[in-house]
Amino acid sequence: MSVVLHQSDCLPPLLSEHKVIIVGLDNAGKTTILYQFLMNEVVHTSPTIGSNVEEIVVKNTHFLMWDIGGQESLRSLWNTYYSNTEFIILVVDSIDRERLSITKEELYRMLAHEDLRKAAVLIFANKQDMKGCMTAAEISKYLTLSSIKDHPWHIQSCCALTGEGLCQGLEWMTSRTGVR
Ligand code: G3D
Ligand code: MG
């Protein structure tokens, strides 16, 4: 005899659900990446006011993704989203050399936060289609990623407009879910 279970029958929520926050400066491409995940097509985006949350399912692994606004006025609110976060997706605009130092400051501020001490970090070096952009290796060096010993991290170059590189990033996250 087979039993059919509906999700609504299965409270408490699925064990394989993982909370993800998508952070990065405004204009980095966070919302475009999230919508690529959702629809596999490019949507027109507007600056995020507040936050959006969407669920992505990859091979039975559920990721609840919170797209958090990156404007300066909103960055001080990032920490209200931190509790129970398993993954941080940090989106970097690879053409924006001037503001990479701000991204670096925000990254290390997050890594030092108590609520994120168990979080793994996926860095997307986005906008790789732009002429003269920084490579993932350059960004990695500037952000001194190799010095991060207390959080698993991975950097992936991508282009959110075409979706290139996004699946590889998700695969890394999926592979990490079995580790914890
Ligand atoms: P945010 O949510 O991080 O603030 P958005 O960023 O997703 O709103 O994207 C900001 C702008 O960057 C958008 O342009 C978007 O189309 C563009 N963008 C995102 N990813 C890429 C990419 O990989 N390559 C290029 N060339 N552009 C990208 P608009 O013009 O709509 O403001
Ligand atoms: Mg946005």
Coordinates of C-alpha atoms and ligand atoms in Angstrom, one line a residue:
M1 CA 0.0 0.0 0.0
S2 CA 1.4 3.4 -0.8
V3 CA 0.6 6.5 1.2
V4 CA 0.5 9.9 -0.5
L5 CA 1.6 12.8 1.7
H6 CA 1.0 16.4 0.8
Q7 CA 3.3 19.0 2.0
S8 CA 0.6 20.5 4.2
D9 CA 0.4 17.1 6.0
C10 CA 4.1 17.2 6.8
L11 CA 4.4 19.7 9.6
P12 CA 6.9 20.6 10.9
P13 CA 8.6 22.0 7.8
L14 CA 10.9 19.9 5.6
L15 CA 14.2 19.1 7.2
S16 CA 16.0 19.8 4.0
E17 CA 15.1 23.5 3.9
H18 CA 18.0 25.8 4.0
K19 CA 17.9 29.5 4.6
V20 CA 19.9 31.7 2.3
I21 CA 20.4 35.4 2.3
I22 CA 21.4 37.2 -0.9
V23 CA 23.5 40.3 0.0
G24 CA 25.7 42.7 -1.9
L25 CA 25.7 46.4 -2.8
D26 CA 22.8 47.9 -4.7
N27 CA 23.1 47.3 -8.4
A28 CA 25.3 44.2 -7.9
G29 CA 22.7 42.0 -9.6
K30 CA 21.0 40.2 -6.6
T31 CA 17.5 40.4 -7.8
T32 CA 18.5 39.4 -11.4
I33 CA 20.2 36.3 -10.0
L34 CA 17.2 35.4 -7.9
Y35 CA 14.9 35.7 -10.8
Q36 CA 17.2 33.7 -13.0
F37 CA 17.0 30.9 -10.4
L38 CA 13.2 31.1 -10.4
M39 CA 12.4 31.4 -14.1
N40 CA 15.6 30.8 -16.0
E41 CA 14.9 34.0 -17.8
V42 CA 16.0 37.6 -17.4
V43 CA 13.4 39.9 -15.9
H44 CA 13.4 43.6 -15.6
T45 CA 14.3 44.6 -12.1
S46 CA 13.9 47.7 -9.9
P47 CA 15.9 48.5 -6.8
T48 CA 14.8 46.2 -4.0
I49 CA 12.8 48.0 -1.4
G50 CA 12.9 45.9 1.7
S51 CA 13.2 42.2 0.9
N52 CA 11.9 39.4 -1.2
V53 CA 11.9 35.8 -0.3
E54 CA 11.6 32.9 -2.7
E55 CA 11.9 29.2 -2.6
I56 CA 14.3 27.4 -5.0
V57 CA 14.3 23.6 -5.1
V58 CA 17.5 21.8 -6.4
K59 CA 17.3 18.0 -6.4
N60 CA 15.1 17.8 -3.4
T61 CA 17.0 20.4 -1.5
H62 CA 15.0 23.5 -0.7
F63 CA 16.6 26.8 -0.4
L64 CA 14.6 29.7 1.1
M65 CA 16.3 32.7 -0.5
W66 CA 16.0 36.2 1.0
D67 CA 16.9 39.0 -1.4
I68 CA 18.0 41.9 0.9
G69 CA 18.2 45.4 -0.3
G70 CA 21.7 46.7 -0.7
Q71 CA 21.4 50.5 -0.6
E72 CA 23.4 52.1 2.1
S73 CA 20.3 53.0 4.2
L74 CA 19.3 49.3 4.2
R75 CA 22.6 47.7 5.0
S76 CA 22.3 48.4 8.7
L77 CA 19.2 46.2 8.6
W78 CA 21.0 43.1 7.1
N79 CA 21.6 41.7 10.6
T80 CA 17.8 41.4 11.2
Y81 CA 17.8 38.6 8.6
Y82 CA 20.8 36.6 9.9
S83 CA 19.3 34.1 12.4
N84 CA 19.3 30.5 11.1
T85 CA 21.1 31.5 7.9
E86 CA 23.0 28.6 6.4
F87 CA 24.3 30.3 3.3
I88 CA 25.3 33.8 2.4
I89 CA 25.3 34.6 -1.3
L90 CA 27.4 37.7 -1.7
V91 CA 26.9 39.2 -5.1
V92 CA 29.8 41.4 -6.4
D93 CA 29.5 43.8 -9.4
S94 CA 32.8 42.9 -11.1
I95 CA 33.0 46.2 -12.9
D96 CA 32.5 48.3 -9.8
R97 CA 36.1 48.7 -8.7
E98 CA 35.4 51.8 -6.6
R99 CA 33.0 50.1 -4.2
L100 CA 34.8 46.7 -3.8
S101 CA 36.3 48.1 -0.6
I102 CA 32.8 48.6 0.8
T103 CA 31.9 45.1 -0.2
K104 CA 35.0 43.8 1.7
E105 CA 34.0 45.7 4.8
E106 CA 30.5 44.4 4.7
L107 CA 31.7 40.8 4.1
Y108 CA 34.0 40.8 7.2
R109 CA 31.3 42.5 9.3
M110 CA 29.0 39.7 8.4
L111 CA 31.5 37.0 9.0
A112 CA 32.2 38.3 12.5
H113 CA 28.5 38.3 13.4
E114 CA 27.5 35.6 15.9
D115 CA 24.3 34.6 14.1
L116 CA 26.4 33.8 10.9
R117 CA 29.1 31.9 12.5
K118 CA 28.0 28.6 10.9
A119 CA 27.1 30.1 7.5
A120 CA 28.9 29.1 4.3
V121 CA 29.6 31.9 1.8
L122 CA 29.1 31.8 -1.9
I123 CA 30.5 34.8 -3.7
F124 CA 29.2 35.5 -7.2
A125 CA 31.6 37.6 -9.3
N126 CA 28.8 38.9 -11.4
K127 CA 28.7 40.9 -14.7
Q128 CA 31.5 38.9 -16.3
D129 CA 30.1 40.0 -19.7
M130 CA 31.3 43.6 -19.0
K131 CA 34.4 44.7 -20.8
G132 CA 37.2 45.4 -18.3
C133 CA 35.6 43.6 -15.4
M134 CA 37.6 42.1 -12.6
T135 CA 38.1 38.3 -12.8
A136 CA 37.0 36.1 -9.9
A137 CA 40.7 35.6 -9.1
E138 CA 41.3 39.4 -8.8
I139 CA 38.2 39.8 -6.6
S140 CA 39.2 36.8 -4.5
K141 CA 42.6 38.4 -3.9
Y142 CA 41.2 41.8 -3.1
L143 CA 38.7 40.3 -0.6
T144 CA 41.6 38.2 0.8
L145 CA 39.3 35.1 0.7
S146 CA 42.1 32.7 1.4
S147 CA 42.4 34.2 4.8
I148 CA 38.9 33.0 5.7
K149 CA 39.4 29.9 7.8
D150 CA 36.3 29.8 9.9
H151 CA 33.6 29.7 7.2
P152 CA 33.4 27.5 4.1
W153 CA 33.6 29.8 1.0
H154 CA 33.5 29.5 -2.7
I155 CA 33.8 32.1 -5.5
Q156 CA 32.1 31.7 -8.8
S157 CA 32.2 34.0 -11.8
C158 CA 28.8 34.5 -13.4
C159 CA 26.7 36.6 -15.7
A160 CA 23.2 37.0 -14.3
L161 CA 21.8 38.3 -17.6
T162 CA 22.6 35.0 -19.4
G163 CA 22.6 32.8 -16.3
E164 CA 26.1 31.6 -17.0
G165 CA 27.8 30.3 -13.8
L166 CA 24.7 30.4 -11.6
C167 CA 24.1 26.6 -11.7
Q168 CA 27.7 25.9 -10.6
G169 CA 27.2 28.2 -7.6
L170 CA 24.0 26.4 -6.7
E171 CA 25.7 23.0 -7.1
W172 CA 28.4 24.1 -4.6
M173 CA 25.7 25.0 -2.1
T174 CA 23.9 21.8 -2.7
S175 CA 27.1 19.8 -2.1
R176 CA 27.6 21.7 1.2
T177 CA 24.2 20.8 2.6
G178 CA 25.3 17.2 3.1
V179 CA 28.3 18.3 5.1
R180 CA 26.6 19.9 8.0
Ligands
G3D1 P1 20.4 44.5 -7.1 O1 19.2 43.7 -6.9 O2 21.7 43.9 -6.6 O3 20.3 45.9 -6.7 P2 19.7 44.2 -9.9 O4 20.7 44.5 -8.7 O5 19.5 42.7 -10.0 O6 18.5 45.1 -9.8 O7 20.6 44.6 -11.2 C1 21.1 45.9 -11.3 C2 21.4 46.2 -12.8 O8 22.5 45.4 -13.2 C3 20.2 45.9 -13.7 O9 20.3 46.8 -14.8 C4 20.6 44.5 -14.2 O10 20.0 44.2 -15.5 C5 22.1 44.6 -14.3 N1 22.8 43.3 -14.3 C6 22.6 42.3 -13.4 N2 23.4 41.3 -13.7 C7 24.1 41.6 -14.8 C8 25.1 41.0 -15.6 O11 25.6 39.8 -15.3 N3 25.7 41.7 -16.6 C9 25.2 42.9 -16.9 N4 25.8 43.5 -18.0 N5 24.3 43.6 -16.2 C10 23.7 42.9 -15.2 P3 19.3 47.9 -15.1 O12 19.8 48.6 -16.3 O13 18.0 47.2 -15.2 O14 19.3 48.8 -13.9
MG2 MG 17.4 44.1 -6.0

